[in-house]
mmCIF file of C-alpha atoms (C1' of nucleotides) in Angstrom:
data_model
loop_
_atom_site.group_PDB
_atom_site.id
_atom_site.type_symbol
_atom_site.label_atom_id
_atom_site.label_comp_id
_atom_site.label_asym_id
_atom_site.label_seq_id
_atom_site.Cartn_x
_atom_site.Cartn_y
_atom_site.Cartn_z
ATOM 1 C CA MET A 97 2.593 107.005 134.400
ATOM 2 C CA MET A 98 5.699 108.834 133.093
ATOM 3 C CA LYS A 99 5.734 109.416 129.377
ATOM 4 C CA ASN A 100 9.105 110.722 128.284
ATOM 5 C CA THR A 101 9.836 110.905 124.585
ATOM 6 C CA LEU A 102 12.230 108.138 123.594
ATOM 7 C CA ALA A 103 15.655 109.530 122.685
ATOM 8 C CA ARG A 104 18.175 108.543 120.060
ATOM 9 C CA ASP A 105 20.029 106.172 122.395
ATOM 10 C CA PHE A 106 16.888 104.035 122.612
ATOM 11 C CA PHE A 107 16.638 103.637 118.838
ATOM 12 C CA SER A 108 20.414 103.138 118.477
ATOM 13 C CA GLN A 109 20.270 99.831 120.341
ATOM 14 C CA PRO A 110 20.384 96.487 118.480
ATOM 15 C CA THR A 111 17.336 96.212 116.233
ATOM 16 C CA LEU A 112 15.897 93.109 117.908
ATOM 17 C CA THR A 113 16.070 94.902 121.265
ATOM 18 C CA VAL A 114 14.327 97.974 119.870
ATOM 19 C CA ALA A 115 11.651 95.861 118.164
ATOM 20 C CA GLN A 116 10.848 94.073 121.426
ATOM 21 C CA GLN A 117 11.078 97.155 123.625
ATOM 22 C CA LEU A 118 8.809 99.219 121.352
ATOM 23 C CA LEU A 119 5.939 96.921 122.323
ATOM 24 C CA GLY A 120 3.762 98.762 124.833
ATOM 25 C CA LYS A 121 5.263 102.151 124.021
ATOM 26 C CA VAL A 122 2.987 105.065 123.117
ATOM 27 C CA MET A 123 3.198 106.441 119.580
ATOM 28 C CA MET A 124 1.819 109.896 118.898
ATOM 29 C CA PHE A 125 1.268 111.161 115.354
ATOM 30 C CA GLU A 126 -0.462 114.519 114.951
ATOM 31 C CA ASN A 127 -3.745 114.090 116.842
ATOM 32 C CA ALA A 128 -3.630 110.292 117.137
ATOM 33 C CA THR A 129 -2.280 108.210 120.012
ATOM 34 C CA GLY A 130 -1.731 104.460 120.038
ATOM 35 C CA ILE A 131 0.107 101.753 121.934
ATOM 36 C CA ILE A 132 2.445 99.676 119.782
ATOM 37 C CA THR A 133 1.293 96.051 119.704
ATOM 38 C CA GLU A 134 3.224 94.449 116.833
ATOM 39 C CA THR A 135 6.673 94.990 115.307
ATOM 40 C CA GLU A 136 9.149 93.372 112.917
ATOM 41 C CA ALA A 137 12.922 93.780 112.614
ATOM 42 C CA TYR A 138 14.758 94.261 109.298
ATOM 43 C CA ILE A 139 18.483 94.157 109.771
ATOM 44 C CA GLY A 140 21.209 95.036 107.321
ATOM 45 C CA LYS A 141 22.732 93.478 104.248
ATOM 46 C CA ASP A 142 22.660 89.920 105.576
ATOM 47 C CA ASP A 143 18.867 89.984 105.893
ATOM 48 C CA PRO A 144 17.464 89.183 102.432
ATOM 49 C CA ALA A 145 14.068 90.649 103.366
ATOM 50 C CA CYS A 146 15.582 94.012 104.328
ATOM 51 C CA HIS A 147 15.263 96.766 101.731
ATOM 52 C CA ALA A 148 18.937 97.555 102.291
ATOM 53 C CA ALA A 149 20.088 94.008 101.489
ATOM 54 C CA ARG A 150 21.384 95.123 98.074
ATOM 55 C CA GLY A 151 22.923 98.378 99.149
ATOM 56 C CA LYS A 152 21.910 101.998 99.380
ATOM 57 C CA THR A 153 19.279 103.410 97.005
ATOM 58 C CA PRO A 154 17.225 106.617 97.027
ATOM 59 C CA ARG A 155 14.308 104.780 98.662
ATOM 60 C CA ASN A 156 16.175 103.086 101.505
ATOM 61 C CA ALA A 157 18.728 105.856 102.144
ATOM 62 C CA VAL A 158 17.270 106.840 105.531
ATOM 63 C CA MET A 159 17.958 103.335 106.843
ATOM 64 C CA PHE A 160 21.668 104.121 106.516
ATOM 65 C CA GLY A 161 21.353 107.293 108.562
ATOM 66 C CA PRO A 162 21.138 107.849 112.325
ATOM 67 C CA ALA A 163 18.614 105.984 114.475
ATOM 68 C CA GLY A 164 15.349 107.581 115.509
ATOM 69 C CA PHE A 165 14.190 108.677 112.058
ATOM 70 C CA SER A 166 11.033 107.479 110.317
ATOM 71 C CA TYR A 167 11.362 105.315 107.223
ATOM 72 C CA VAL A 168 8.114 105.335 105.235
ATOM 73 C CA TYR A 169 7.869 103.492 101.925
ATOM 74 C CA PHE A 170 5.155 102.913 99.320
ATOM 75 C CA ILE A 171 4.190 99.299 98.601
ATOM 76 C CA TYR A 172 1.789 97.332 96.368
ATOM 77 C CA GLY A 173 0.787 100.471 94.514
ATOM 78 C CA MET A 174 -1.524 101.616 97.308
ATOM 79 C CA TYR A 175 -0.124 101.347 100.811
ATOM 80 C CA TYR A 176 2.514 102.937 102.974
ATOM 81 C CA CYS A 177 4.447 101.220 105.760
ATOM 82 C CA LEU A 178 6.049 102.925 108.756
ATOM 83 C CA ASN A 179 9.412 102.016 110.278
ATOM 84 C CA PHE A 180 11.799 103.542 112.774
ATOM 85 C CA VAL A 181 15.505 103.451 111.921
ATOM 86 C CA THR A 182 17.768 101.625 114.395
ATOM 87 C CA GLU A 183 21.461 100.898 115.050
ATOM 88 C CA GLU A 184 24.467 103.141 114.482
ATOM 89 C CA GLU A 185 24.701 105.427 111.472
ATOM 90 C CA GLY A 186 25.953 103.402 108.515
ATOM 91 C CA THR A 187 24.222 100.198 109.657
ATOM 92 C CA PRO A 188 20.968 99.990 107.665
ATOM 93 C CA ALA A 189 18.220 98.570 109.867
ATOM 94 C CA ALA A 190 14.720 99.442 111.009
ATOM 95 C CA VAL A 191 11.654 98.275 112.918
ATOM 96 C CA LEU A 192 8.361 97.984 111.038
ATOM 97 C CA ILE A 193 5.300 99.078 113.031
ATOM 98 C CA ARG A 194 2.532 96.559 112.288
ATOM 99 C CA GLY A 195 -0.033 97.119 115.032
ATOM 100 C CA LEU A 196 -1.380 99.935 117.199
ATOM 101 C CA MET A 197 -4.009 99.982 119.926
ATOM 102 C CA MET A 198 -5.571 103.389 119.387
ATOM 103 C CA ILE A 199 -6.499 105.043 122.658
ATOM 104 C CA ASP A 200 -8.196 108.283 121.635
ATOM 105 C CA HIS A 201 -12.001 108.061 121.681
ATOM 106 C CA PRO A 202 -13.271 104.486 121.969
ATOM 107 C CA PRO A 203 -10.167 102.274 121.754
ATOM 108 C CA PHE A 204 -9.777 100.038 118.745
ATOM 109 C CA HIS A 205 -7.011 97.904 117.349
ATOM 110 C CA LEU A 206 -5.311 98.929 114.097
ATOM 111 C CA ASN A 207 -3.692 95.742 112.832
ATOM 112 C CA GLY A 208 -1.574 95.750 109.686
ATOM 113 C CA PRO A 209 1.084 98.221 108.532
ATOM 114 C CA GLY A 210 -0.878 99.439 105.501
ATOM 115 C CA LYS A 211 -4.123 100.009 107.389
ATOM 116 C CA LEU A 212 -2.207 101.741 110.159
ATOM 117 C CA CYS A 213 -0.665 104.314 107.820
ATOM 118 C CA ARG A 214 -3.902 104.778 105.897
ATOM 119 C CA HIS A 215 -5.829 105.531 109.081
ATOM 120 C CA LEU A 216 -3.249 107.897 110.541
ATOM 121 C CA GLY A 217 -2.600 109.646 107.219
ATOM 122 C CA ILE A 218 1.065 108.662 107.088
ATOM 123 C CA THR A 219 2.483 109.031 103.558
ATOM 124 C CA ARG A 220 5.805 109.586 101.785
ATOM 125 C CA ASP A 221 5.668 113.126 103.210
ATOM 126 C CA HIS A 222 6.424 111.587 106.602
ATOM 127 C CA ASN A 223 9.588 109.777 105.535
ATOM 128 C CA ASN A 224 12.839 110.855 107.199
ATOM 129 C CA ILE A 225 11.335 112.628 110.225
ATOM 130 C CA ASP A 226 13.387 112.698 113.428
ATOM 131 C CA VAL A 227 10.888 111.339 115.937
ATOM 132 C CA THR A 228 13.227 112.152 118.827
ATOM 133 C CA THR A 229 12.767 115.894 118.184
ATOM 134 C CA SER A 230 9.544 116.300 116.167
ATOM 135 C CA ASN A 231 6.670 118.037 117.921
ATOM 136 C CA PHE A 232 3.975 116.103 116.023
ATOM 137 C CA PHE A 233 5.500 112.617 115.718
ATOM 138 C CA CYS A 234 7.126 110.782 118.627
ATOM 139 C CA VAL A 235 7.267 107.624 120.706
ATOM 140 C CA LYS A 236 6.906 107.918 124.457
ATOM 141 C CA ASP A 237 7.974 105.586 127.238
ATOM 142 C CA SER A 238 5.144 103.860 129.071
ATOM 143 C CA LEU A 239 6.882 101.947 131.885
ATOM 144 C CA PHE A 240 4.907 99.010 130.554
ATOM 145 C CA SER A 241 6.528 95.834 129.200
ATOM 146 C CA PRO A 242 3.893 93.494 127.810
ATOM 147 C CA ARG A 243 4.453 89.786 127.237
ATOM 148 C CA PHE A 244 4.869 89.013 123.566
ATOM 149 C CA GLU A 245 4.992 86.189 121.052
ATOM 150 C CA VAL A 246 7.848 85.599 118.597
ATOM 151 C CA THR A 247 7.043 84.469 115.028
ATOM 152 C CA PRO A 248 8.367 84.633 111.462
ATOM 153 C CA ARG A 249 7.814 87.914 109.628
ATOM 154 C CA ILE A 250 4.691 88.371 107.506
ATOM 155 C CA GLY A 251 4.496 88.680 103.737
ATOM 156 C CA ILE A 252 8.130 88.027 102.821
ATOM 157 C CA LYS A 253 9.606 85.380 100.533
ATOM 158 C CA ARG A 254 13.206 85.322 101.736
ATOM 159 C CA GLY A 255 14.335 85.373 105.350
ATOM 160 C CA GLN A 256 11.300 83.466 106.607
ATOM 161 C CA GLU A 257 13.493 81.387 108.900
ATOM 162 C CA LYS A 258 14.261 84.403 111.075
ATOM 163 C CA LEU A 259 11.899 84.808 114.026
ATOM 164 C CA TRP A 260 11.865 88.597 113.961
ATOM 165 C CA ARG A 261 8.181 89.426 114.448
ATOM 166 C CA PHE A 262 6.988 90.385 117.918
ATOM 167 C CA VAL A 263 3.328 90.525 118.903
ATOM 168 C CA VAL A 264 1.845 91.603 122.237
ATOM 169 C CA ARG A 265 -0.039 88.678 123.740
ATOM 170 C CA ASN A 266 -3.757 89.293 123.936
ATOM 171 C CA ALA A 267 -3.380 92.866 122.674
ATOM 172 C CA LEU A 268 -7.065 93.683 123.174
ATOM 173 C CA ALA A 269 -6.798 93.032 126.940
ATOM 174 C CA SER A 270 -3.272 94.330 127.534
ATOM 175 C CA SER A 271 -4.066 98.017 127.761
ATOM 176 C CA PRO A 272 -2.086 99.628 130.580
ATOM 177 C CA LEU A 273 -4.904 102.115 131.208
ATOM 178 C "C1'" DA B 80 13.187 101.639 77.868
ATOM 179 C "C1'" DC B 81 11.278 97.675 79.853
ATOM 180 C "C1'" DC B 82 9.693 94.406 83.060
ATOM 181 C "C1'" DC B 83 8.942 92.133 87.315
ATOM 182 C "C1'" DC B 84 7.335 92.036 91.765
ATOM 183 C "C1'" DG B 85 6.593 93.558 96.428
ATOM 184 C "C1'" DA B 86 7.685 94.297 104.599
ATOM 185 C "C1'" DT B 87 -0.756 94.608 101.858
ATOM 186 C "C1'" DC B 88 -5.603 94.269 102.143
ATOM 187 C "C1'" DG B 89 -10.317 93.374 101.014
ATOM 188 C "C1'" DT B 90 -13.248 90.346 98.762
ATOM 189 C "C1'" DA B 91 -14.496 85.690 96.844
ATOM 190 C "C1'" DA C 289 -7.274 82.066 96.596
ATOM 191 C "C1'" DC C 290 -6.828 86.233 94.072
ATOM 192 C "C1'" DG C 291 -6.922 90.880 92.021
ATOM 193 C "C1'" DA C 292 -6.023 95.917 92.570
ATOM 194 C "C1'" DT C 293 -2.388 99.167 91.612
ATOM 195 C "C1'" DC C 294 2.239 101.510 90.732
ATOM 196 C "C1'" DG C 295 6.948 102.783 91.911
ATOM 197 C "C1'" DG C 296 11.583 101.023 92.646
ATOM 198 C "C1'" DG C 297 15.360 98.935 90.932
ATOM 199 C "C1'" DG C 298 17.613 95.499 88.243
ATOM 200 C "C1'" DT C 299 18.204 94.188 83.547
ATOM 201 C "C1'" DT C 300 18.429 94.951 78.335
#
DNA sequence: ACCCCGATCGTA
DNA sequence: ACGATCGGGGTT
């Protein structure tokens, strides 16, 4: 199985494409490795659930930058959430990583963006990292395209009508290994 | 300076 | 169903 690090042109695609195509890809952060099983898209100023809906601020600034950078934010006073920036520079959009099948040691499923960051040790220190060039944080191709479900996004009040959440079907049995 | 509330999660 | 917990950002 080839595992080339995904380059900027992958992340620069339309956000819905990136969100769907990230499913099944292999994410490596420091010593941890997991297969992405759940994503959500947040797209620009017309998406009321997107942090960038009301313009650029210090927190969301990386969403306005080039694709392929991490966007990590602090939420509910105790959790971090991990995204990857998408689209062309100047178009604020990102994909939230909500689920990982961890494949080091005995495999187990990390479901939920807060739990995922807590387990991996991802914090505000890991905001704005170029995952196309970092040597400790990257996403690798897997030549594996799992079937997925499409649903509304979780935990938002506005923008619920958009079906921008993507979940690998039967994630526990879909391991490519 | 103040206040509201959130891309969550664990417990009840 | 609800509380913990706190920073961001809009409002005064």
